[in-house]
Structures are given as C-alpha cells and as structure tokens.
Amino acid sequence: MSSTRPECSSGTENVNRHAEDEERAAVFNYVPYAIPEDEWAPVADFTRESVLMVHPRSERHAIEAMRTVSQFVVWAHREGYPLDRDRMFVPDAVERYIAVAASHLAVSSRATRRSDLRRFSRQITTKAPWAPDPPQLKQRRTLVPFTQDEITRLWEIANDQSTKIRRRRFTGYLALGLGAGLHPHEMWKANVGDLETVHGFLCVRVTDSRHPRVVPITAPNDAILAGFLTEPADAPILAYRPRKWDRSPFHEMLRKADVPPGCPTITPARLRATWMVDHLTHGMSMGGLTTLAGFTSWRSYQPLQQYIPQPDEPTLFAQAVRR
C-alpha cells in the first residue's frame, strides 16, 4: 500500500490547525490591562500554560478564559499559593476568591466565574480534591422557526430603525440568517467581498469556517444584500465588529437597535432554522441542504420535520407510485 498522501483532501486538518493557531495566539497576545505589570510578570507563563490546558475552542473562548484565569492566579499568588496547579486550583481557593475578590461583581457574573473556574480546575489538575462533575440532564430544545407573520414584522422593525447604521445592521442580520442560514461565527466574518454571483445567482462564500462552502441567497434576501455591493470588499455585512470578549455579541448588537416591546426573539439559530424549514418546504433534498448548511448530521435538526407541511395520503401515494 502506498504511503504517499492523497492528492485530494477535505482540508479539515488545515482548518483545525488554523483554529488552534488562532486560539494559541489569543492566549499569548492577551494583555491584562487591569493587572499591575509587577504582579502579572511572575505568573504570566503559568497562566498561559493553564489556559492552554483547558483547550479553548475558539479565539473568543481563549480570551474569556485568560481574563478569568489571570485574575484568579494573580489573586492566589498574592495570597501565598504556589505556582502549582494542584495546590492553587483547589476548591477552597476558588470559593474564597469568589467570596472575597469577586464580591464587586453581580451575582450572575460571580456564578459564571465560579462555574468557569471549577470546570477549568477539574481539567488542569490531577491531585486537587475535586469531585467529578455530576452527569448533566440534557434538555432537548426544539428551535421554533419564525412564522410568515413574524418574518413580516421583523422586516418592518428592521426598516423602521431610527438611523442608517442601525437599519444597515438589522437588515444585514435578517438577510444573512433568513437568506443563507449562516452560523453565528460565519455571520461575523462575512464581508461584502464574500458576496459573488455563481451560476447567475447571488451567493455568499463562506471561507473562514470548518465547513467552507458557497451558499446561494434565497429571495428576497438576495436583493437586500445586493444593495451592499457598492461598499468596500472588507466591509462587514453586519456593519458591526463585536469585541472579542463579548459573550453575547448579537445581544450587544441588538441592544443598540430600536427593538420595540413584543418583537419576536431573534437569534441566529432561529433564523437558520427558519431558512432550513423554508428550503425543505419547497422541496430541496436533505442531502442538498446538508451541503449548503455546512453540517454532516441531521440528528440535532430532526425536530424541525414537524414544521414541514406533509402531503395528504392520496398525494403521498401518488408520489410513491409516480405514474
């Protein structure tokens, strides 16, 4: 058997390696401006090594982990804990840090930080007295696609924004979600230069993703995005660049918009579910949609089948016979 590598490759290895490089770069480039240099320098390398051991799954998660761990490590080192993960990342230290050094935070923020530190500590210690995590009860949540009335209402709200930039963000958000079903991280990275015509149809080319692909944009969303083509190629389609440490960047973007009471809750996942149901309702094959949607398994999306109109029995039989 030949040991040479095949000429054709899915590119997954390169994509994963690129992602890992981004996460490492985020860890090593992180600068904790709120921490005095003389306190940060002695613990910087130890902190970076600790964060890399938790294997952050994205650049944003790497930055969040550095922010959380750096503040804990500096406090613990100041309190006399040695730079030894099994002696620093222990239950008593974490609990005391939350009670003493994080008391200025809101209750919800303290709970999040405590949860993160407990999870990180379990990952990076071998002798510290951490009990194993109890098995979590998984709650299956079915995404509910928007109804046509809700979509109409969302476009009314988008077009009624009080400023041009708010209107630009809102319409771009809806058009990318309802027209191309992009994942959240793909939306943020989509630029005007990624819009191109393929086979006579306006498409968005998804490149910076684990599933690179070209997605044709469903009408009438293509007309909305076509209006952005006069802008520079590097202009973000959402006209908004989230801060890397934002936990909920879409929430932050919409917080700056004019969202009236009673507006349907907008999330990228719900926009994507609506896009998928719309394609399946209009007869697109599941295999074709799998390619455009950029995933390999239908398992998590099977509940969406309940929102796809089914033919009555005579029609179903006629389809089966094909005579």
PDB file of C-alpha atoms in Angstrom:
ATOM      1  CA  MET A   1       0.000   0.000   0.000  1.00  0.00           C
ATOM      2  CA  SER A   2       1.365   3.396  -0.941  1.00  0.00           C
ATOM      3  CA  SER A   3       2.352   5.664   1.924  1.00  0.00           C
ATOM      4  CA  THR A   4       2.023   8.846  -0.094  1.00  0.00           C
ATOM      5  CA  ARG A   5      -0.655  11.284   0.927  1.00  0.00           C
ATOM      6  CA  PRO A   6      -3.701  11.522  -1.334  1.00  0.00           C
ATOM      7  CA  GLU A   7      -3.809  14.457  -3.679  1.00  0.00           C
ATOM      8  CA  CYS A   8      -7.363  15.295  -2.656  1.00  0.00           C
ATOM      9  CA  SER A   9      -8.190  16.312   0.891  1.00  0.00           C
ATOM     10  CA  SER A  10     -11.197  17.779   2.662  1.00  0.00           C
ATOM     11  CA  GLY A  11      -8.898  20.387   4.195  1.00  0.00           C
ATOM     12  CA  THR A  12     -10.176  19.606   7.673  1.00  0.00           C
ATOM     13  CA  GLU A  13      -6.665  19.204   9.103  1.00  0.00           C
ATOM     14  CA  ASN A  14      -5.634  22.621   7.827  1.00  0.00           C
ATOM     15  CA  VAL A  15      -8.804  24.248   9.147  1.00  0.00           C
ATOM     16  CA  ASN A  16      -8.364  22.675  12.591  1.00  0.00           C
ATOM     17  CA  ARG A  17      -4.708  23.647  12.715  1.00  0.00           C
ATOM     18  CA  HIS A  18      -5.606  27.213  11.761  1.00  0.00           C
ATOM     19  CA  ALA A  19      -8.198  27.324  14.550  1.00  0.00           C
ATOM     20  CA  GLU A  20      -5.672  26.034  17.093  1.00  0.00           C
ATOM     21  CA  ASP A  21      -3.158  28.660  15.965  1.00  0.00           C
ATOM     22  CA  GLU A  22      -5.762  31.402  16.470  1.00  0.00           C
ATOM     23  CA  GLU A  23      -6.513  30.182  19.986  1.00  0.00           C
ATOM     24  CA  ARG A  24      -2.825  29.994  20.944  1.00  0.00           C
ATOM     25  CA  ALA A  25      -2.233  33.457  19.522  1.00  0.00           C
ATOM     26  CA  ALA A  26      -5.163  34.808  21.542  1.00  0.00           C
ATOM     27  CA  VAL A  27      -3.681  33.310  24.709  1.00  0.00           C
ATOM     28  CA  PHE A  28      -0.161  34.660  24.154  1.00  0.00           C
ATOM     29  CA  ASN A  29      -1.303  38.079  22.917  1.00  0.00           C
ATOM     30  CA  TYR A  30      -3.672  38.649  25.822  1.00  0.00           C
ATOM     31  CA  VAL A  31      -2.728  41.688  27.925  1.00  0.00           C
ATOM     32  CA  PRO A  32      -4.488  42.066  31.306  1.00  0.00           C
ATOM     33  CA  TYR A  33      -4.504  45.870  31.480  1.00  0.00           C
ATOM     34  CA  ALA A  34      -6.290  45.836  34.851  1.00  0.00           C
ATOM     35  CA  ILE A  35      -3.423  43.900  36.488  1.00  0.00           C
ATOM     36  CA  PRO A  36      -0.212  45.732  37.504  1.00  0.00           C
ATOM     37  CA  GLU A  37       2.801  44.609  35.472  1.00  0.00           C
ATOM     38  CA  ASP A  38       4.816  43.676  38.552  1.00  0.00           C
ATOM     39  CA  GLU A  39       2.051  41.260  39.601  1.00  0.00           C
ATOM     40  CA  TRP A  40       1.425  39.864  36.118  1.00  0.00           C
ATOM     41  CA  ALA A  41       5.023  39.160  35.057  1.00  0.00           C
ATOM     42  CA  PRO A  42       5.748  36.424  37.658  1.00  0.00           C
ATOM     43  CA  VAL A  43       2.575  34.461  36.790  1.00  0.00           C
ATOM     44  CA  ALA A  44       2.116  35.180  33.066  1.00  0.00           C
ATOM     45  CA  ASP A  45       3.662  31.983  31.694  1.00  0.00           C
ATOM     46  CA  PHE A  46       1.966  29.827  34.344  1.00  0.00           C
ATOM     47  CA  THR A  47      -1.387  31.409  33.468  1.00  0.00           C
ATOM     48  CA  ARG A  48      -0.947  30.905  29.741  1.00  0.00           C
ATOM     49  CA  GLU A  49       0.020  27.253  30.210  1.00  0.00           C
ATOM     50  CA  SER A  50      -3.013  26.723  32.436  1.00  0.00           C
ATOM     51  CA  VAL A  51      -5.404  28.197  29.877  1.00  0.00           C
ATOM     52  CA  LEU A  52      -3.933  26.134  27.033  1.00  0.00           C
ATOM     53  CA  MET A  53      -4.580  23.035  29.133  1.00  0.00           C
ATOM     54  CA  VAL A  54      -8.340  23.698  29.079  1.00  0.00           C
ATOM     55  CA  HIS A  55      -8.247  23.636  25.242  1.00  0.00           C
ATOM     56  CA  PRO A  56     -10.317  26.757  24.449  1.00  0.00           C
ATOM     57  CA  ARG A  57     -12.500  26.005  21.459  1.00  0.00           C
ATOM     58  CA  SER A  58     -12.338  29.429  19.808  1.00  0.00           C
ATOM     59  CA  GLU A  59     -10.437  32.703  19.909  1.00  0.00           C
ATOM     60  CA  ARG A  60     -13.220  34.312  21.961  1.00  0.00           C
ATOM     61  CA  HIS A  61     -13.250  31.452  24.464  1.00  0.00           C
ATOM     62  CA  ALA A  62      -9.460  31.738  24.778  1.00  0.00           C
ATOM     63  CA  ILE A  63      -9.753  35.432  25.647  1.00  0.00           C
ATOM     64  CA  GLU A  64     -12.547  34.767  28.152  1.00  0.00           C
ATOM     65  CA  ALA A  65     -10.514  32.009  29.801  1.00  0.00           C
ATOM     66  CA  MET A  66      -7.442  34.244  30.022  1.00  0.00           C
ATOM     67  CA  ARG A  67      -9.492  37.008  31.628  1.00  0.00           C
ATOM     68  CA  THR A  68     -10.958  34.632  34.224  1.00  0.00           C
ATOM     69  CA  VAL A  69      -7.837  32.618  34.998  1.00  0.00           C
ATOM     70  CA  SER A  70      -5.418  35.571  35.044  1.00  0.00           C
ATOM     71  CA  GLN A  71      -7.390  37.408  37.715  1.00  0.00           C
ATOM     72  CA  PHE A  72      -7.683  34.268  39.841  1.00  0.00           C
ATOM     73  CA  VAL A  73      -4.000  33.353  39.526  1.00  0.00           C
ATOM     74  CA  VAL A  74      -2.800  36.868  40.408  1.00  0.00           C
ATOM     75  CA  TRP A  75      -5.052  36.913  43.478  1.00  0.00           C
ATOM     76  CA  ALA A  76      -3.991  33.409  44.560  1.00  0.00           C
ATOM     77  CA  HIS A  77      -0.285  34.199  44.092  1.00  0.00           C
ATOM     78  CA  ARG A  78      -0.747  37.367  46.149  1.00  0.00           C
ATOM     79  CA  GLU A  79      -2.396  35.237  48.851  1.00  0.00           C
ATOM     80  CA  GLY A  80       0.632  32.948  49.003  1.00  0.00           C
ATOM     81  CA  TYR A  81      -0.487  29.991  46.896  1.00  0.00           C
ATOM     82  CA  PRO A  82       2.458  28.428  44.986  1.00  0.00           C
ATOM     83  CA  LEU A  83       2.549  28.242  41.202  1.00  0.00           C
ATOM     84  CA  ASP A  84       1.462  24.622  41.310  1.00  0.00           C
ATOM     85  CA  ARG A  85      -1.877  23.828  39.698  1.00  0.00           C
ATOM     86  CA  ASP A  86      -2.681  21.018  42.142  1.00  0.00           C
ATOM     87  CA  ARG A  87      -2.108  23.362  45.081  1.00  0.00           C
ATOM     88  CA  MET A  88      -3.585  26.562  43.642  1.00  0.00           C
ATOM     89  CA  PHE A  89      -6.648  25.385  41.700  1.00  0.00           C
ATOM     90  CA  VAL A  90      -8.293  23.766  44.720  1.00  0.00           C
ATOM     91  CA  PRO A  91     -11.920  24.078  45.909  1.00  0.00           C
ATOM     92  CA  ASP A  92     -11.121  26.210  48.958  1.00  0.00           C
ATOM     93  CA  ALA A  93      -9.112  28.711  46.921  1.00  0.00           C
ATOM     94  CA  VAL A  94     -11.796  29.061  44.268  1.00  0.00           C
ATOM     95  CA  GLU A  95     -14.565  29.534  46.838  1.00  0.00           C
ATOM     96  CA  ARG A  96     -12.571  32.110  48.815  1.00  0.00           C
ATOM     97  CA  TYR A  97     -11.658  34.006  45.639  1.00  0.00           C
ATOM     98  CA  ILE A  98     -15.321  34.280  44.641  1.00  0.00           C
ATOM     99  CA  ALA A  99     -16.325  35.384  48.143  1.00  0.00           C
ATOM    100  CA  VAL A 100     -13.502  37.860  48.723  1.00  0.00           C
ATOM    101  CA  ALA A 101     -12.079  39.064  45.413  1.00  0.00           C
ATOM    102  CA  ALA A 102     -15.186  38.871  43.208  1.00  0.00           C
ATOM    103  CA  SER A 103     -17.691  40.412  45.619  1.00  0.00           C
ATOM    104  CA  HIS A 104     -17.937  43.537  43.454  1.00  0.00           C
ATOM    105  CA  LEU A 105     -19.467  41.541  40.593  1.00  0.00           C
ATOM    106  CA  ALA A 106     -23.166  40.943  40.075  1.00  0.00           C
ATOM    107  CA  VAL A 107     -24.497  37.667  41.420  1.00  0.00           C
ATOM    108  CA  SER A 108     -24.907  36.257  37.908  1.00  0.00           C
ATOM    109  CA  SER A 109     -21.325  37.202  36.990  1.00  0.00           C
ATOM    110  CA  ARG A 110     -19.951  35.632  40.178  1.00  0.00           C
ATOM    111  CA  ALA A 111     -21.873  32.453  39.437  1.00  0.00           C
ATOM    112  CA  THR A 112     -20.459  32.324  35.909  1.00  0.00           C
ATOM    113  CA  ARG A 113     -16.907  32.945  37.081  1.00  0.00           C
ATOM    114  CA  ARG A 114     -17.218  30.320  39.832  1.00  0.00           C
ATOM    115  CA  SER A 115     -18.597  27.775  37.369  1.00  0.00           C
ATOM    116  CA  ASP A 116     -15.802  28.501  34.873  1.00  0.00           C
ATOM    117  CA  LEU A 117     -13.063  28.209  37.496  1.00  0.00           C
ATOM    118  CA  ARG A 118     -14.455  24.952  38.858  1.00  0.00           C
ATOM    119  CA  ARG A 119     -14.634  23.497  35.337  1.00  0.00           C
ATOM    120  CA  PHE A 120     -11.126  24.687  34.434  1.00  0.00           C
ATOM    121  CA  SER A 121      -9.716  23.357  37.703  1.00  0.00           C
ATOM    122  CA  ARG A 122     -11.082  19.882  37.077  1.00  0.00           C
ATOM    123  CA  GLN A 123      -9.445  19.889  33.666  1.00  0.00           C
ATOM    124  CA  ILE A 124      -5.959  21.028  34.652  1.00  0.00           C
ATOM    125  CA  THR A 125      -5.384  19.285  37.997  1.00  0.00           C
ATOM    126  CA  THR A 126      -4.699  15.644  38.802  1.00  0.00           C
ATOM    127  CA  LYS A 127      -4.376  15.595  42.594  1.00  0.00           C
ATOM    128  CA  ALA A 128      -6.567  18.500  43.729  1.00  0.00           C
ATOM    129  CA  PRO A 129      -9.635  17.287  45.665  1.00  0.00           C
ATOM    130  CA  TRP A 130     -12.240  17.972  43.024  1.00  0.00           C
ATOM    131  CA  ALA A 131     -15.221  15.659  42.937  1.00  0.00           C
ATOM    132  CA  PRO A 132     -16.186  14.604  39.406  1.00  0.00           C
ATOM    133  CA  ASP A 133     -18.888  16.604  37.706  1.00  0.00           C
ATOM    134  CA  PRO A 134     -22.356  15.108  38.237  1.00  0.00           C
ATOM    135  CA  PRO A 135     -23.950  13.910  34.993  1.00  0.00           C
ATOM    136  CA  GLN A 136     -25.893  16.729  33.420  1.00  0.00           C
ATOM    137  CA  LEU A 137     -29.502  16.329  32.450  1.00  0.00           C
ATOM    138  CA  LYS A 138     -29.728  17.210  28.801  1.00  0.00           C
ATOM    139  CA  GLN A 139     -32.769  19.192  27.856  1.00  0.00           C
ATOM    140  CA  ARG A 140     -33.664  18.931  24.221  1.00  0.00           C
ATOM    141  CA  ARG A 141     -34.883  22.253  22.980  1.00  0.00           C
ATOM    142  CA  THR A 142     -36.624  22.384  19.652  1.00  0.00           C
ATOM    143  CA  LEU A 143     -35.924  25.507  17.666  1.00  0.00           C
ATOM    144  CA  VAL A 144     -39.177  27.084  16.534  1.00  0.00           C
ATOM    145  CA  PRO A 145     -38.889  28.718  13.108  1.00  0.00           C
ATOM    146  CA  PHE A 146     -40.428  32.125  12.555  1.00  0.00           C
ATOM    147  CA  THR A 147     -43.903  32.243  11.058  1.00  0.00           C
ATOM    148  CA  GLN A 148     -44.504  34.317   7.957  1.00  0.00           C
ATOM    149  CA  ASP A 149     -46.288  36.952  10.069  1.00  0.00           C
ATOM    150  CA  GLU A 150     -43.280  37.138  12.391  1.00  0.00           C
ATOM    151  CA  ILE A 151     -40.886  37.487   9.445  1.00  0.00           C
ATOM    152  CA  THR A 152     -43.025  40.331   8.064  1.00  0.00           C
ATOM    153  CA  ARG A 153     -42.938  42.019  11.480  1.00  0.00           C
ATOM    154  CA  LEU A 154     -39.142  41.626  11.739  1.00  0.00           C
ATOM    155  CA  TRP A 155     -38.638  43.332   8.382  1.00  0.00           C
ATOM    156  CA  GLU A 156     -40.948  46.165   9.432  1.00  0.00           C
ATOM    157  CA  ILE A 157     -38.859  46.683  12.560  1.00  0.00           C
ATOM    158  CA  ALA A 158     -35.602  46.470  10.583  1.00  0.00           C
ATOM    159  CA  ASN A 159     -36.727  49.082   8.066  1.00  0.00           C
ATOM    160  CA  ASP A 160     -38.075  51.394  10.776  1.00  0.00           C
ATOM    161  CA  GLN A 161     -34.743  51.759  12.598  1.00  0.00           C
ATOM    162  CA  SER A 162     -34.018  55.353  13.594  1.00  0.00           C
ATOM    163  CA  THR A 163     -30.564  55.601  11.989  1.00  0.00           C
ATOM    164  CA  LYS A 164     -28.968  54.401   8.773  1.00  0.00           C
ATOM    165  CA  ILE A 165     -26.348  52.276  10.546  1.00  0.00           C
ATOM    166  CA  ARG A 166     -28.962  50.564  12.747  1.00  0.00           C
ATOM    167  CA  ARG A 167     -31.087  49.842   9.694  1.00  0.00           C
ATOM    168  CA  ARG A 168     -27.999  48.503   7.888  1.00  0.00           C
ATOM    169  CA  ARG A 169     -27.138  46.127  10.749  1.00  0.00           C
ATOM    170  CA  PHE A 170     -30.669  44.871  11.259  1.00  0.00           C
ATOM    171  CA  THR A 171     -31.381  44.227   7.575  1.00  0.00           C
ATOM    172  CA  GLY A 172     -27.981  42.577   7.074  1.00  0.00           C
ATOM    173  CA  TYR A 173     -28.602  40.313  10.054  1.00  0.00           C
ATOM    174  CA  LEU A 174     -32.014  39.201   8.798  1.00  0.00           C
ATOM    175  CA  ALA A 175     -30.830  38.756   5.210  1.00  0.00           C
ATOM    176  CA  LEU A 176     -27.830  36.597   6.158  1.00  0.00           C
ATOM    177  CA  GLY A 177     -29.902  34.483   8.533  1.00  0.00           C
ATOM    178  CA  LEU A 178     -33.102  34.074   6.522  1.00  0.00           C
ATOM    179  CA  GLY A 179     -31.331  34.083   3.169  1.00  0.00           C
ATOM    180  CA  ALA A 180     -28.245  31.934   3.779  1.00  0.00           C
ATOM    181  CA  GLY A 181     -28.699  30.279   7.186  1.00  0.00           C
ATOM    182  CA  LEU A 182     -25.180  31.064   8.339  1.00  0.00           C
ATOM    183  CA  HIS A 183     -23.816  30.010  11.716  1.00  0.00           C
ATOM    184  CA  PRO A 184     -23.212  32.911  14.158  1.00  0.00           C
ATOM    185  CA  HIS A 185     -19.410  32.944  13.756  1.00  0.00           C
ATOM    186  CA  GLU A 186     -19.832  32.837   9.983  1.00  0.00           C
ATOM    187  CA  MET A 187     -22.091  35.892  10.094  1.00  0.00           C
ATOM    188  CA  TRP A 188     -19.499  37.939  11.970  1.00  0.00           C
ATOM    189  CA  LYS A 189     -16.761  37.042   9.499  1.00  0.00           C
ATOM    190  CA  ALA A 190     -18.812  37.615   6.331  1.00  0.00           C
ATOM    191  CA  ASN A 191     -17.661  40.658   4.369  1.00  0.00           C
ATOM    192  CA  VAL A 192     -19.134  42.363   1.328  1.00  0.00           C
ATOM    193  CA  GLY A 193     -16.307  40.850  -0.721  1.00  0.00           C
ATOM    194  CA  ASP A 194     -17.704  37.392   0.073  1.00  0.00           C
ATOM    195  CA  LEU A 195     -20.815  38.159  -1.969  1.00  0.00           C
ATOM    196  CA  GLU A 196     -20.464  36.917  -5.538  1.00  0.00           C
ATOM    197  CA  THR A 197     -22.544  35.703  -8.447  1.00  0.00           C
ATOM    198  CA  VAL A 198     -22.387  31.960  -9.170  1.00  0.00           C
ATOM    199  CA  HIS A 199     -24.489  30.329 -11.921  1.00  0.00           C
ATOM    200  CA  GLY A 200     -26.352  33.612 -12.222  1.00  0.00           C
ATOM    201  CA  PHE A 201     -27.375  33.745  -8.533  1.00  0.00           C
ATOM    202  CA  LEU A 202     -26.065  35.963  -5.754  1.00  0.00           C
ATOM    203  CA  CYS A 203     -24.233  33.822  -3.204  1.00  0.00           C
ATOM    204  CA  VAL A 204     -22.158  34.252  -0.070  1.00  0.00           C
ATOM    205  CA  ARG A 205     -18.849  32.433   0.011  1.00  0.00           C
ATOM    206  CA  VAL A 206     -18.119  31.026   3.484  1.00  0.00           C
ATOM    207  CA  THR A 207     -14.350  30.620   3.829  1.00  0.00           C
ATOM    208  CA  ASP A 208     -13.317  31.139   7.444  1.00  0.00           C
ATOM    209  CA  SER A 209     -15.265  28.149   8.731  1.00  0.00           C
ATOM    210  CA  ARG A 210     -14.904  24.449   9.498  1.00  0.00           C
ATOM    211  CA  HIS A 211     -17.281  23.905   6.575  1.00  0.00           C
ATOM    212  CA  PRO A 212     -16.184  26.158   3.678  1.00  0.00           C
ATOM    213  CA  ARG A 213     -18.918  26.410   1.059  1.00  0.00           C
ATOM    214  CA  VAL A 214     -20.865  28.670  -1.286  1.00  0.00           C
ATOM    215  CA  VAL A 215     -24.455  29.390  -0.270  1.00  0.00           C
ATOM    216  CA  PRO A 216     -26.992  30.830  -2.736  1.00  0.00           C
ATOM    217  CA  ILE A 217     -29.071  33.539  -1.074  1.00  0.00           C
ATOM    218  CA  THR A 218     -32.824  32.962  -1.026  1.00  0.00           C
ATOM    219  CA  ALA A 219     -35.073  35.666  -2.464  1.00  0.00           C
ATOM    220  CA  PRO A 220     -35.965  38.344  -1.490  1.00  0.00           C
ATOM    221  CA  ASN A 221     -32.933  38.463   0.795  1.00  0.00           C
ATOM    222  CA  ASP A 222     -30.599  38.454  -2.203  1.00  0.00           C
ATOM    223  CA  ALA A 223     -31.948  41.851  -3.243  1.00  0.00           C
ATOM    224  CA  ILE A 224     -31.205  43.252   0.222  1.00  0.00           C
ATOM    225  CA  LEU A 225     -27.615  42.012   0.188  1.00  0.00           C
ATOM    226  CA  ALA A 226     -27.111  43.089  -3.425  1.00  0.00           C
ATOM    227  CA  GLY A 227     -27.616  46.635  -2.201  1.00  0.00           C
ATOM    228  CA  PHE A 228     -24.420  46.311  -0.149  1.00  0.00           C
ATOM    229  CA  LEU A 229     -22.199  45.544  -3.162  1.00  0.00           C
ATOM    230  CA  THR A 230     -21.209  49.187  -3.600  1.00  0.00           C
ATOM    231  CA  GLU A 231     -19.389  49.104  -0.260  1.00  0.00           C
ATOM    232  CA  PRO A 232     -15.677  48.182   0.158  1.00  0.00           C
ATOM    233  CA  ALA A 233     -14.903  44.458  -0.076  1.00  0.00           C
ATOM    234  CA  ASP A 234     -13.627  44.336   3.503  1.00  0.00           C
ATOM    235  CA  ALA A 235     -16.767  45.956   4.954  1.00  0.00           C
ATOM    236  CA  PRO A 236     -18.567  43.541   7.315  1.00  0.00           C
ATOM    237  CA  ILE A 237     -22.023  42.604   6.065  1.00  0.00           C
ATOM    238  CA  LEU A 238     -23.401  43.133   9.573  1.00  0.00           C
ATOM    239  CA  ALA A 239     -21.712  46.569   9.727  1.00  0.00           C
ATOM    240  CA  TYR A 240     -20.606  45.653  13.232  1.00  0.00           C
ATOM    241  CA  ARG A 241     -17.423  44.157  14.666  1.00  0.00           C
ATOM    242  CA  PRO A 242     -18.025  42.522  18.052  1.00  0.00           C
ATOM    243  CA  ARG A 243     -15.479  42.846  20.807  1.00  0.00           C
ATOM    244  CA  LYS A 244     -13.610  39.574  21.160  1.00  0.00           C
ATOM    245  CA  TRP A 245     -14.558  39.231  24.819  1.00  0.00           C
ATOM    246  CA  ASP A 246     -18.321  39.702  24.307  1.00  0.00           C
ATOM    247  CA  ARG A 247     -20.154  36.589  25.491  1.00  0.00           C
ATOM    248  CA  SER A 248     -23.348  37.519  23.596  1.00  0.00           C
ATOM    249  CA  PRO A 249     -22.320  39.684  20.631  1.00  0.00           C
ATOM    250  CA  PHE A 250     -25.722  39.510  18.902  1.00  0.00           C
ATOM    251  CA  HIS A 251     -27.389  40.641  22.112  1.00  0.00           C
ATOM    252  CA  GLU A 252     -24.958  43.562  22.264  1.00  0.00           C
ATOM    253  CA  MET A 253     -25.664  44.492  18.646  1.00  0.00           C
ATOM    254  CA  LEU A 254     -29.443  44.383  19.103  1.00  0.00           C
ATOM    255  CA  ARG A 255     -29.162  46.287  22.385  1.00  0.00           C
ATOM    256  CA  LYS A 256     -28.045  49.247  20.300  1.00  0.00           C
ATOM    257  CA  ALA A 257     -31.030  48.844  17.941  1.00  0.00           C
ATOM    258  CA  ASP A 258     -34.612  50.092  18.229  1.00  0.00           C
ATOM    259  CA  VAL A 259     -36.359  46.909  19.337  1.00  0.00           C
ATOM    260  CA  PRO A 260     -39.999  47.574  20.338  1.00  0.00           C
ATOM    261  CA  PRO A 261     -41.870  45.588  23.002  1.00  0.00           C
ATOM    262  CA  GLY A 262     -43.365  42.417  21.597  1.00  0.00           C
ATOM    263  CA  CYS A 263     -40.665  41.973  18.958  1.00  0.00           C
ATOM    264  CA  PRO A 264     -40.096  38.241  18.317  1.00  0.00           C
ATOM    265  CA  THR A 265     -36.899  36.986  19.940  1.00  0.00           C
ATOM    266  CA  ILE A 266     -34.173  36.967  17.284  1.00  0.00           C
ATOM    267  CA  THR A 267     -31.264  34.537  17.428  1.00  0.00           C
ATOM    268  CA  PRO A 268     -29.001  33.256  14.649  1.00  0.00           C
ATOM    269  CA  ALA A 269     -30.122  29.693  15.424  1.00  0.00           C
ATOM    270  CA  ARG A 270     -33.787  30.583  14.960  1.00  0.00           C
ATOM    271  CA  LEU A 271     -33.078  32.427  11.710  1.00  0.00           C
ATOM    272  CA  ARG A 272     -31.129  29.393  10.493  1.00  0.00           C
ATOM    273  CA  ALA A 273     -33.953  27.012  11.469  1.00  0.00           C
ATOM    274  CA  THR A 274     -36.416  29.176   9.512  1.00  0.00           C
ATOM    275  CA  TRP A 275     -34.121  29.088   6.469  1.00  0.00           C
ATOM    276  CA  MET A 276     -33.845  25.290   6.658  1.00  0.00           C
ATOM    277  CA  VAL A 277     -37.585  24.705   7.033  1.00  0.00           C
ATOM    278  CA  ASP A 278     -38.261  27.060   4.123  1.00  0.00           C
ATOM    279  CA  HIS A 279     -35.942  25.078   1.829  1.00  0.00           C
ATOM    280  CA  LEU A 280     -37.369  21.705   2.864  1.00  0.00           C
ATOM    281  CA  THR A 281     -40.912  23.017   2.442  1.00  0.00           C
ATOM    282  CA  HIS A 282     -40.066  23.990  -1.139  1.00  0.00           C
ATOM    283  CA  GLY A 283     -38.755  20.527  -1.981  1.00  0.00           C
ATOM    284  CA  MET A 284     -34.994  20.786  -1.505  1.00  0.00           C
ATOM    285  CA  SER A 285     -33.449  17.392  -0.742  1.00  0.00           C
ATOM    286  CA  MET A 286     -31.950  16.804   2.672  1.00  0.00           C
ATOM    287  CA  GLY A 287     -28.640  15.958   1.019  1.00  0.00           C
ATOM    288  CA  GLY A 288     -28.608  19.239  -0.864  1.00  0.00           C
ATOM    289  CA  LEU A 289     -29.500  21.226   2.229  1.00  0.00           C
ATOM    290  CA  THR A 290     -26.802  19.420   4.211  1.00  0.00           C
ATOM    291  CA  THR A 291     -24.218  20.714   1.719  1.00  0.00           C
ATOM    292  CA  LEU A 292     -25.499  24.291   1.821  1.00  0.00           C
ATOM    293  CA  ALA A 293     -25.958  24.330   5.594  1.00  0.00           C
ATOM    294  CA  GLY A 294     -22.463  23.080   6.342  1.00  0.00           C
ATOM    295  CA  PHE A 295     -23.104  20.143   8.643  1.00  0.00           C
ATOM    296  CA  THR A 296     -22.703  16.381   8.461  1.00  0.00           C
ATOM    297  CA  SER A 297     -25.519  15.027  10.634  1.00  0.00           C
ATOM    298  CA  TRP A 298     -29.247  15.710  10.686  1.00  0.00           C
ATOM    299  CA  ARG A 299     -29.718  14.379  14.198  1.00  0.00           C
ATOM    300  CA  SER A 300     -29.983  17.695  16.033  1.00  0.00           C
ATOM    301  CA  TYR A 301     -32.271  19.120  13.353  1.00  0.00           C
ATOM    302  CA  GLN A 302     -34.739  16.223  13.103  1.00  0.00           C
ATOM    303  CA  PRO A 303     -37.341  18.008  15.299  1.00  0.00           C
ATOM    304  CA  LEU A 304     -37.711  20.608  12.521  1.00  0.00           C
ATOM    305  CA  GLN A 305     -39.545  17.979  10.476  1.00  0.00           C
ATOM    306  CA  GLN A 306     -42.716  18.779  12.422  1.00  0.00           C
ATOM    307  CA  TYR A 307     -42.803  22.239  10.820  1.00  0.00           C
ATOM    308  CA  ILE A 308     -42.662  20.936   7.244  1.00  0.00           C
ATOM    309  CA  PRO A 309     -46.088  20.501   5.637  1.00  0.00           C
ATOM    310  CA  GLN A 310     -46.805  16.863   4.806  1.00  0.00           C
ATOM    311  CA  PRO A 311     -48.962  15.734   1.842  1.00  0.00           C
ATOM    312  CA  ASP A 312     -52.286  14.053   2.441  1.00  0.00           C
ATOM    313  CA  GLU A 313     -52.476  10.310   1.881  1.00  0.00           C
ATOM    314  CA  PRO A 314     -53.711  10.339  -1.764  1.00  0.00           C
ATOM    315  CA  THR A 315     -50.958  12.778  -2.715  1.00  0.00           C
ATOM    316  CA  LEU A 316     -48.354  10.743  -0.824  1.00  0.00           C
ATOM    317  CA  PHE A 317     -49.447   7.553  -2.614  1.00  0.00           C
ATOM    318  CA  ALA A 318     -49.352   9.268  -5.981  1.00  0.00           C
ATOM    319  CA  GLN A 319     -45.830  10.482  -5.243  1.00  0.00           C
ATOM    320  CA  ALA A 320     -44.804   6.951  -4.293  1.00  0.00           C
ATOM    321  CA  VAL A 321     -46.266   5.338  -7.431  1.00  0.00           C
ATOM    322  CA  ARG A 322     -45.047   8.067  -9.843  1.00  0.00           C
ATOM    323  CA  ARG A 323     -47.405   7.007 -12.597  1.00  0.00           C
TER     324      ARG A 323
END
